[in-house]
Coordinates of C-alpha atoms and ligand atoms in Angstrom, one line a residue:
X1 CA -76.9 -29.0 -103.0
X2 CA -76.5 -30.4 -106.4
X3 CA -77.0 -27.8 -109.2
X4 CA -80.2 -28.2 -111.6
X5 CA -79.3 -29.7 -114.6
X6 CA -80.1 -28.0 -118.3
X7 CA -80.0 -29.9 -121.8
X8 CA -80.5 -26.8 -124.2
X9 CA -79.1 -23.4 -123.8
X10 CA -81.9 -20.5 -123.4
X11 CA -81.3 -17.4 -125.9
X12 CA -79.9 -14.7 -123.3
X13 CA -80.3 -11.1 -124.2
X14 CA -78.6 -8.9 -122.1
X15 CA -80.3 -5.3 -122.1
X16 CA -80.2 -2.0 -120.4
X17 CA -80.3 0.4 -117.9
X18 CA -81.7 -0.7 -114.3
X19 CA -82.7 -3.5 -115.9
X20 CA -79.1 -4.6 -116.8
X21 CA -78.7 -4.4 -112.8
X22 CA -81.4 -6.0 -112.1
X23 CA -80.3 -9.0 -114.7
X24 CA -77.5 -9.5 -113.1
X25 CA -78.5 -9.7 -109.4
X26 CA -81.4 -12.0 -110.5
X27 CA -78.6 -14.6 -112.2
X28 CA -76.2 -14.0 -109.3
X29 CA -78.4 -14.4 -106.2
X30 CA -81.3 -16.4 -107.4
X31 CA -80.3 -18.6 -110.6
X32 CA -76.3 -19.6 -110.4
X33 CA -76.4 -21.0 -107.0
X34 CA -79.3 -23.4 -108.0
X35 CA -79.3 -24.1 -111.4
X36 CA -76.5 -25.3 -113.7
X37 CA -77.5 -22.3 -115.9
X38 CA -76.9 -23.1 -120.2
X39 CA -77.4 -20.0 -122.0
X40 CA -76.0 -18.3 -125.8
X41 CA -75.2 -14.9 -124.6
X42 CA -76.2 -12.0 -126.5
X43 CA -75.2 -8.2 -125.7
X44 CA -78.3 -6.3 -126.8
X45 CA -77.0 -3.5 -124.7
X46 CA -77.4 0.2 -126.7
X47 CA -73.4 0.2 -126.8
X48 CA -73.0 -3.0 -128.2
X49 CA -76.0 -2.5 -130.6
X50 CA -74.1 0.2 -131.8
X51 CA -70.7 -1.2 -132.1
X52 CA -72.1 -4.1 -134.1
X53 CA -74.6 -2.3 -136.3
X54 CA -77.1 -3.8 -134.8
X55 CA -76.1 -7.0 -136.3
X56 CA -76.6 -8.6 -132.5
X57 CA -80.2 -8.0 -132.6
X58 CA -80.6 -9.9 -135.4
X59 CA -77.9 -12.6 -134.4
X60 CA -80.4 -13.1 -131.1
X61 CA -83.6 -13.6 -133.6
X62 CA -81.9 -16.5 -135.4
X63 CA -80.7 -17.7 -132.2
X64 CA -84.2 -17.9 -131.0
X65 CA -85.4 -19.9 -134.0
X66 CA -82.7 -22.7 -133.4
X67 CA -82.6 -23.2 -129.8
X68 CA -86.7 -22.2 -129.6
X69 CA -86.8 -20.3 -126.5
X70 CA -85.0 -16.8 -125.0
X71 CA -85.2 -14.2 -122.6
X72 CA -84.4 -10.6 -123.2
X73 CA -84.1 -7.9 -120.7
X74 CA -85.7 -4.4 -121.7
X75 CA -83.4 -2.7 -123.7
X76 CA -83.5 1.0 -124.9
X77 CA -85.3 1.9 -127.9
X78 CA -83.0 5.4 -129.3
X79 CA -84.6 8.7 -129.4
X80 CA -82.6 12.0 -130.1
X81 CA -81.8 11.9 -126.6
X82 CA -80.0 8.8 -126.9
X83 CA -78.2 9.7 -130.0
X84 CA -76.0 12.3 -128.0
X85 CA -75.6 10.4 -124.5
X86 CA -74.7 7.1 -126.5
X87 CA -73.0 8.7 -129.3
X88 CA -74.6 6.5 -131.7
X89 CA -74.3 6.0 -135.4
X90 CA -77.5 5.5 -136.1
X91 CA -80.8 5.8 -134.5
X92 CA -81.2 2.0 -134.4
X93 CA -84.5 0.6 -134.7
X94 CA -86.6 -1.0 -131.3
X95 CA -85.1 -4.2 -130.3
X96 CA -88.7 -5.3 -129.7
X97 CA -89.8 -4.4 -133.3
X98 CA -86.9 -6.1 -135.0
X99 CA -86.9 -9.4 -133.0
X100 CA -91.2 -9.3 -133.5
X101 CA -90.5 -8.8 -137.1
X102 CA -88.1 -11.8 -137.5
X103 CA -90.2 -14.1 -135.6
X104 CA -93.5 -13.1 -136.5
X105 CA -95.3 -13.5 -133.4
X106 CA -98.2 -12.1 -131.3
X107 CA -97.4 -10.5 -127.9
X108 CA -99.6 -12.0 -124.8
X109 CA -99.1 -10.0 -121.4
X110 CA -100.7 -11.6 -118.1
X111 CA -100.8 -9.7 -114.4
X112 CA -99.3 -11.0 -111.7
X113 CA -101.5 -11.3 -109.2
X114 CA -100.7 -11.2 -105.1
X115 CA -102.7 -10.6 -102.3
X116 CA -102.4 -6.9 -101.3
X117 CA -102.7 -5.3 -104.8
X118 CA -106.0 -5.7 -105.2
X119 CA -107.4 -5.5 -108.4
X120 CA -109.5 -2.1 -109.6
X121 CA -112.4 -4.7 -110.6
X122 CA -113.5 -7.0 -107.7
X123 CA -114.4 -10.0 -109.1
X124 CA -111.5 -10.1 -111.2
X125 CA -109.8 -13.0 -109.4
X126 CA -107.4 -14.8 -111.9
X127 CA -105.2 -13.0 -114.7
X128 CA -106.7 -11.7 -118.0
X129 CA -104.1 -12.4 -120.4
X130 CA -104.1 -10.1 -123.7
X131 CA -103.3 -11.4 -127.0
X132 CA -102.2 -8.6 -129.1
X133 CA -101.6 -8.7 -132.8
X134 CA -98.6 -6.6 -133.5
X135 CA -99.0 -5.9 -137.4
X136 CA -100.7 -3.5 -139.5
X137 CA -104.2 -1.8 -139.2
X138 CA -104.3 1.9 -138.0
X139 CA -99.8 1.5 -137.1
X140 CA -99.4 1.4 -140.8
X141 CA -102.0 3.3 -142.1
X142 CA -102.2 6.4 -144.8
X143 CA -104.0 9.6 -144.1
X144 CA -105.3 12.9 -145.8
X145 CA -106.7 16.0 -144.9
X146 CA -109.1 16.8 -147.3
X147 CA -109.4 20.8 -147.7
X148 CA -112.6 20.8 -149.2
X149 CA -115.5 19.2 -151.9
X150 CA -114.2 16.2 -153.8
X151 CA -114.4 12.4 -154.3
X152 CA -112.4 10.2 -152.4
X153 CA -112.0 6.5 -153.8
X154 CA -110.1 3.1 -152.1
X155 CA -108.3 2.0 -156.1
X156 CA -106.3 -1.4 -155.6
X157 CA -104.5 -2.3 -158.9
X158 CA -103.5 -6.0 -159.6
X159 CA -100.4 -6.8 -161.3
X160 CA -102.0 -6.8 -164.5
X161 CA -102.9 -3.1 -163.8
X162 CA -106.3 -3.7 -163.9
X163 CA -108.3 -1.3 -161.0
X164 CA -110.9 -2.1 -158.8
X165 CA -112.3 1.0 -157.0
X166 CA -114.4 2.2 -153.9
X167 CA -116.0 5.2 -153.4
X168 CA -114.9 6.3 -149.7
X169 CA -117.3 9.4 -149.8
X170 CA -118.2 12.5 -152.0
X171 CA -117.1 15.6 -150.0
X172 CA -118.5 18.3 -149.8
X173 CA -116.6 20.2 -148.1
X174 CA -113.3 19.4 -145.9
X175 CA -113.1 16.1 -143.8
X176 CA -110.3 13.4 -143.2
X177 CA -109.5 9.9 -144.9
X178 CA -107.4 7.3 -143.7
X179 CA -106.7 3.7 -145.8
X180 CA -105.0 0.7 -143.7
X181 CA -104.4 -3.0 -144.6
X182 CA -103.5 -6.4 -142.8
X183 CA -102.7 -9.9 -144.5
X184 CA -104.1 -12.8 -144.2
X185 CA -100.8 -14.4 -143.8
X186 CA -100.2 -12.0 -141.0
X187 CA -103.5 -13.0 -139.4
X188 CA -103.2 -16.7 -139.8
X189 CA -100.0 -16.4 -137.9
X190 CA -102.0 -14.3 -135.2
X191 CA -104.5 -17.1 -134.9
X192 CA -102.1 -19.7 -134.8
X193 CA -100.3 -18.0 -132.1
X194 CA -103.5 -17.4 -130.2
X195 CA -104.3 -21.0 -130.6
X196 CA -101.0 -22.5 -129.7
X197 CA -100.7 -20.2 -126.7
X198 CA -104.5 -21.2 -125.0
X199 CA -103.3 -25.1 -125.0
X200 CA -100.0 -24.2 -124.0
X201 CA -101.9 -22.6 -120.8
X202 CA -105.1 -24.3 -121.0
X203 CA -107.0 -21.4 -121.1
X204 CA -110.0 -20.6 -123.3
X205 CA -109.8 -18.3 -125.7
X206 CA -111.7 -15.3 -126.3
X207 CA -112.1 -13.4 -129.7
X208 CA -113.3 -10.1 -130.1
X209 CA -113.9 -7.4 -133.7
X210 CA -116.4 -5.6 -135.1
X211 CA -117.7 -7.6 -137.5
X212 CA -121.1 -6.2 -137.7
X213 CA -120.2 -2.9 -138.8
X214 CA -116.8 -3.7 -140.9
X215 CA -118.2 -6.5 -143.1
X216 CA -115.2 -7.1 -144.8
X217 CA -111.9 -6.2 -142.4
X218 CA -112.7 -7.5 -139.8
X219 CA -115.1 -10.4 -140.7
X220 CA -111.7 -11.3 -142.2
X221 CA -110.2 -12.0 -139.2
X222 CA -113.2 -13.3 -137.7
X223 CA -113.3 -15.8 -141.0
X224 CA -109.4 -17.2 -140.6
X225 CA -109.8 -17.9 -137.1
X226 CA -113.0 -19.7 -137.2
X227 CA -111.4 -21.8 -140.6
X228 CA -108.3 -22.4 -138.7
X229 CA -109.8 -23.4 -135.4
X230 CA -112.2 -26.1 -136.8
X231 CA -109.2 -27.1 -139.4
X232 CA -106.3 -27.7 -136.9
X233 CA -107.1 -26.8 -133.3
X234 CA -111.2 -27.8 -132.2
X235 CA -110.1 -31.4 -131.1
X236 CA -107.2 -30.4 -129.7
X237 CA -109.2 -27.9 -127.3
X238 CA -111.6 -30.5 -126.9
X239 CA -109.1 -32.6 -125.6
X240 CA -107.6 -30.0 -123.2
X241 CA -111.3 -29.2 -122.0
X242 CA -110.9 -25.4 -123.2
X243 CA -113.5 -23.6 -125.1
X244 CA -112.4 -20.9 -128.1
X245 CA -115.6 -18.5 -128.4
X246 CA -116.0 -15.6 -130.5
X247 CA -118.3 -12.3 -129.9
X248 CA -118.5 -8.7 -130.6
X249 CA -116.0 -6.8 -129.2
X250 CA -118.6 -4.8 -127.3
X251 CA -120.1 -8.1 -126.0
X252 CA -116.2 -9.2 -124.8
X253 CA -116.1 -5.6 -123.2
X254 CA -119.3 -6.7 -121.0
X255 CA -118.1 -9.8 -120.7
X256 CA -114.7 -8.6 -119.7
X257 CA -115.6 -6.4 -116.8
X258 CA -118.7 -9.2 -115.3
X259 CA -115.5 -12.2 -115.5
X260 CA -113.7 -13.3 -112.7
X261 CA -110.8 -13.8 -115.1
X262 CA -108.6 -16.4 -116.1
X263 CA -108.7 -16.5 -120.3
X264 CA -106.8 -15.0 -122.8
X265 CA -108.4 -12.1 -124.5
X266 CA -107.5 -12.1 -128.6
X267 CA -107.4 -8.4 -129.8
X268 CA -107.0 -6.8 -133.0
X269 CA -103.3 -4.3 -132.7
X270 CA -105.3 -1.3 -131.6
X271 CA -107.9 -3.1 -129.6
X272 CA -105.0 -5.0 -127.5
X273 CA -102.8 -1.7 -127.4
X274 CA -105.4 0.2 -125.4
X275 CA -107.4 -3.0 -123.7
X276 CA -103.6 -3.8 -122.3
X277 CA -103.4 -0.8 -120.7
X278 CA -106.4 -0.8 -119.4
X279 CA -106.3 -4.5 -118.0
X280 CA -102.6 -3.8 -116.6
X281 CA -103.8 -0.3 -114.8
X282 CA -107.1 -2.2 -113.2
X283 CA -104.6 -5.1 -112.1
X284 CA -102.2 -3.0 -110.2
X285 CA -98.8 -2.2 -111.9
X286 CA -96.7 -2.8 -115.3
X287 CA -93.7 -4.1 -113.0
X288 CA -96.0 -7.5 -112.0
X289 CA -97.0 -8.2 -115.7
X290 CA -95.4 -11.0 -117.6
X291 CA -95.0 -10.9 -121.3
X292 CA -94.4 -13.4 -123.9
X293 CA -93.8 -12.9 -127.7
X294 CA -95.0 -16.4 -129.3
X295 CA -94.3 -17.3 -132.9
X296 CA -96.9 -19.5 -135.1
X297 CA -93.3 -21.7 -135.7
X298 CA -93.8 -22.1 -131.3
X299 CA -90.7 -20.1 -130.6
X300 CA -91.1 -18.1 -127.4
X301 CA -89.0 -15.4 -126.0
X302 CA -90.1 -14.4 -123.1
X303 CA -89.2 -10.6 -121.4
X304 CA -90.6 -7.7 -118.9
X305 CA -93.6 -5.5 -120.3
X306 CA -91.6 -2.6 -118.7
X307 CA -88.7 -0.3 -120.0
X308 CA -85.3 0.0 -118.8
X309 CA -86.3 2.1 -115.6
X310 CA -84.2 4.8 -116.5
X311 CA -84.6 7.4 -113.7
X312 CA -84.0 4.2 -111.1
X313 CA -80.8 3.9 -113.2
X314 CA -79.5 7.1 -112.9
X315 CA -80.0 7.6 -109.2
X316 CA -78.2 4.0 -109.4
X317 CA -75.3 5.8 -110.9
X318 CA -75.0 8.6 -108.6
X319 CA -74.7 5.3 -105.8
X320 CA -78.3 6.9 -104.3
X321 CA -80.7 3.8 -103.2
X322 CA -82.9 2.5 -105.7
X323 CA -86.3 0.3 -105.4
X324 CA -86.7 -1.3 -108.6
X325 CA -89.1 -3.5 -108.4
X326 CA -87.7 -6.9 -110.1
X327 CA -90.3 -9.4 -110.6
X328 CA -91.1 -9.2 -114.3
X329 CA -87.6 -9.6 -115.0
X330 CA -87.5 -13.1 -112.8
X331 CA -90.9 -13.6 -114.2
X332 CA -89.5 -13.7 -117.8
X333 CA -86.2 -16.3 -116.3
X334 CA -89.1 -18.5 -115.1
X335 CA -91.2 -18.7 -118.1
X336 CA -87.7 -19.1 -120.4
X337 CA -86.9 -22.1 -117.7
X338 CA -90.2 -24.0 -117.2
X339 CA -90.8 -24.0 -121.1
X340 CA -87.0 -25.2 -121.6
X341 CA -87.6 -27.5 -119.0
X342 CA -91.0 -28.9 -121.0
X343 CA -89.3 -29.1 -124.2
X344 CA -86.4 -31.1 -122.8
X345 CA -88.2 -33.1 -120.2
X346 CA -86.8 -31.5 -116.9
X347 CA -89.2 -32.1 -114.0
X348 CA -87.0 -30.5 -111.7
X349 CA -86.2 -27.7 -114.0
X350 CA -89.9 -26.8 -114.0
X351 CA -90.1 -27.3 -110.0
X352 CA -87.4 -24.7 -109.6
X353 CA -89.2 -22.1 -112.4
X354 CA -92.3 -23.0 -110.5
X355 CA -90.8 -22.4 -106.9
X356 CA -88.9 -19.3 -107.7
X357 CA -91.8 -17.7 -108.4
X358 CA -94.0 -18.7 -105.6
X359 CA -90.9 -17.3 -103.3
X360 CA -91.3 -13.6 -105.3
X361 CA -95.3 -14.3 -104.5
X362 CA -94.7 -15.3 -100.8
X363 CA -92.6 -12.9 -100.1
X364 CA -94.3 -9.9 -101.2
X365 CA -97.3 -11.5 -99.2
X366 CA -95.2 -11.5 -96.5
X367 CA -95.0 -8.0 -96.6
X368 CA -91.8 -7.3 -98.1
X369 CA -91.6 -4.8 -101.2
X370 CA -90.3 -3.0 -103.4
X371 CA -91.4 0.9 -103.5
X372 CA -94.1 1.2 -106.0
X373 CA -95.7 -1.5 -104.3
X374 CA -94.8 0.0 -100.7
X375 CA -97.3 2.5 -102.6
X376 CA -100.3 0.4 -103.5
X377 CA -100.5 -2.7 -101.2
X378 CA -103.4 -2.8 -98.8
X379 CA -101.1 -5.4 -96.1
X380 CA -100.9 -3.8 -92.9
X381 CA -97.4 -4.8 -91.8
X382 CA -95.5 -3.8 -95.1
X383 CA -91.9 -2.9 -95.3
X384 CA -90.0 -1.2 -98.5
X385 CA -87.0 -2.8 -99.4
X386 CA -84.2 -1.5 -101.6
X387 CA -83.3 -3.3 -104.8
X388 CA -80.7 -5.5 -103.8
X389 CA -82.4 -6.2 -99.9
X390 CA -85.7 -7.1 -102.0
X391 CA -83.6 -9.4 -104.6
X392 CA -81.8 -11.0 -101.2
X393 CA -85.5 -11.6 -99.6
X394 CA -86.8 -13.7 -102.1
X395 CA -83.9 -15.7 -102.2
X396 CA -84.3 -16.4 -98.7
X397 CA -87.8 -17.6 -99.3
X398 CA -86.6 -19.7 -102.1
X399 CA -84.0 -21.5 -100.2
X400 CA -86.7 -22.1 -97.6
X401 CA -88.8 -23.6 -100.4
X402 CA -86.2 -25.9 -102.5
Ligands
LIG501 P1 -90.1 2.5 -117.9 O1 -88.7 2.1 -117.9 O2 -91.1 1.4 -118.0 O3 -90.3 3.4 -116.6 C1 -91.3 4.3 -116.4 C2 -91.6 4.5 -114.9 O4 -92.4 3.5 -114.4 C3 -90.3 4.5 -114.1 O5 -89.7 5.7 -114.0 C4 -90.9 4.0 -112.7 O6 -91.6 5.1 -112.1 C5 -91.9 3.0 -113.2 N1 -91.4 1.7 -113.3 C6 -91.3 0.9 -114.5 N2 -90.8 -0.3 -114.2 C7 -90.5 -0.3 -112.9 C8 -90.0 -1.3 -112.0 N3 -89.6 -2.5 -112.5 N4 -89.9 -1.0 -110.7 C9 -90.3 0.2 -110.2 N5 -90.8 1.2 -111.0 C10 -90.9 0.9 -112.3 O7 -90.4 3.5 -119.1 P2 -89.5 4.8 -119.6 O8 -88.8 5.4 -118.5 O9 -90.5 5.5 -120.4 O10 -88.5 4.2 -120.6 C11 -87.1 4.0 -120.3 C12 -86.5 3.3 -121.5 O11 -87.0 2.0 -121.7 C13 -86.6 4.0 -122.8 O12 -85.3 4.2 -123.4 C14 -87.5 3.0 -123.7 O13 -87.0 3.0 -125.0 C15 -87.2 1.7 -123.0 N6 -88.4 0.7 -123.1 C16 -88.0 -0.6 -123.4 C17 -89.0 -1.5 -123.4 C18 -88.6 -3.0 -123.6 O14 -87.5 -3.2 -124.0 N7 -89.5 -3.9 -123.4 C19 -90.3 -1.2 -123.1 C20 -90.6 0.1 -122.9 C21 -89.7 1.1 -122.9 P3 -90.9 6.0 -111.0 O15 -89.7 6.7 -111.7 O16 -92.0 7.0 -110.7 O17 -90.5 5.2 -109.8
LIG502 MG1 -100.6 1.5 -125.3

């Protein structure tokens, strides 16, 4: 068989752990023999992180905004631990949070959805995808105990050094006091992201904030969206026949749970960190999510919503069987293909993304597994496979399928 032909080289970003196993299995049994694979290589393993200052993780960002689109395998954010059993330099900073920074994007994660892992919520029958905005709010707030009566005020002072106050409360007696900030430009970008991604999809959009109660913050955000949607994006949804509504976030929550699914759910950072969990636990597991960072500039790099599996890994080491489950990993090959594919105009490009992952899908239908879905899957004839067994299993359905 003739290899699949590629234009533009993907952004590759090498990670790792059990994931760096994983990553290499996936290109050696299920994307080399088929596809003619183009791809700028990029060590963003802890070791090389640390032999090049981290310079690599930045080298990747800019990568990303030339060629547009990258895949990154989950990589290890250091801890103390990590310090010691790396040796390490430095403690370097999260890939993730460095790459998000130079991109400026907003993070959308989608469930996987196959018959057997059945959703916690019945009539949830296609994905909910989260939007989450990644800046500011209560992640970069400022907090004080107050130990007893007093006045607390919010004083902003312009360049000119002329103040503006407001009084947060008269105390008195001891209480708390937190002060946290966004930007508009920051939001924009959100919205823009949000916007870009439901046409990309053709999903509608839902947007959800407590406007009622914070008059200012978060009417803010409800303001730029509306202004940008009617600016730039309401014929364009019009056109695509997808609807961008939005409610009160304890409407959406209703809404939410009553849905069958299949829209993207914009949250404020705090709002999408714990709504993600939530939608990812009631869907089944983290290891069949997909996840997407997408900039306002439409870069995409694509990735697992899972770490580096790190107890898989060592067992791995010690050359005991493993059951990693891979499919976010392929998930985030197929999404890097299928949008390269798109942006260079290769049908058969997209067909492969497209078919690779209806042969994960089938075969776990089919009743083969990894363990933590050995676990969870309501088939009756289901057998656990190890990693590489599992890996070799959906290759066979692919070649049955190409
Ligand atoms: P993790 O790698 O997500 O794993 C936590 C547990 O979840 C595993 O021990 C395993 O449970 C289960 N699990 C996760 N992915 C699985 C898969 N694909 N197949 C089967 N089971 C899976 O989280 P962690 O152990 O807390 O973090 C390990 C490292 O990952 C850390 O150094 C952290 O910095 C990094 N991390 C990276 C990213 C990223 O790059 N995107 C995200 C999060 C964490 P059992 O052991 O019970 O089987
Ligand atoms: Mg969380």
């Amino acid at each position: 068989m003739e290899k699949i032909r590629m234009t533009t080289p993907l952004v590759e970003m090498d990670g790792d752990e059990m994931t760096r196993v994983l990553w290499k299995l996936i290109k050696d049994e299920l994307l080399l023999p088929f596809v003619d694979l183009k791809t700028e290589y990029y060590d963003l393993g802890l070791e090389h992180r640390n032999e090049t200052n981290d310079q690599v993780t930045a080298d990747s960002a800019e990568a990303t905004k030339k060629y547009g689109v990258a895949v990154k395998c989950a990589t290890i954010t250091p801890n103390a631990a990590r310090m010691t059993e790396y040796d390490l330099k430095q403690m370097w900073k999260s890939p993730n949070g460095t790459i998000r920074a130079m991109l400026d994007g907003t993070v959308f994660r989608a469930p996987i959805i196959v018959k057997g892992v059945e959703p916690y919520v019945k009539n949830w029958t296609k994905p909910i995808t989260i939007a989450r905005h990644a800046y500011g709010d209560v992640y970069k707030a400022t907090e004080m105990k107050i130990p007893a009566a007093g006045k607390a005020e919010l004083v902003y002072t312009n360049e000119a050094g002329e103040e503006q106050r407001e009084l947060i409360h008269e105390f008195d007696g001891a209480g708390i006091i937190q002060g946290m900030h966004n930007l508009e430009g920051s939001i924009e970008s959100f919205a823009r992201s949000c916007f870009n991604y439901a046409l990309d999809t053709r999903q509608d959009l839902w947007f959800a904030t407590k406007d009622t109660i914070s008059k200012k913050y978060d009417h803010t955000f409800k303001d730029i969206f509306a202004e940008i949607f009617e600016k730039e994006y309401q014929e364009k949804f019009d056109a695509a026949g997808i609807e961008y509504f939005y409610t009160l976030i304890d409407d959406a929550v209703a809404r939410v749970m009553r849905s069958e699914g299949g829209y993207i759910w914009a949250c404020k950072n705090y709002d999408g960190d714990v709504m993600s969990d939530m939608v990812a636990t009631a869907f089944g597991s983290l290891s069949m999510m997909t996840s997407v960072l997408v900039s306002p500039q439409g870069y995409f790099e694509y990735e697992a919503a899972h770490g580096t599996v790190q107890r898989h890994y060592y067992k791995y080491l010690k050359g005991e069987e493993t059951s990693t489950n891979p499919i976010a990993t392929i998930f985030a090959w197929t999404g890097a293909l299928r949008k390269r594919g798109e942006l260079d105009h290769l049908q058969e490009l997209q067909e492969f993304a497209d078919k690779l992952e209806k042969a994960c899908i089938d075969t776990i239908e089919n009743g083969e597994m990894t363990g933590d879905l050995y676990l969870i899957s309501t088939l009756e004839n289901k057998k656990k496979l190890n990693t590489e067994e599992f890996i070799r299993a959906i290759r066979n359905t692919l070649v049955s399928l190409l």
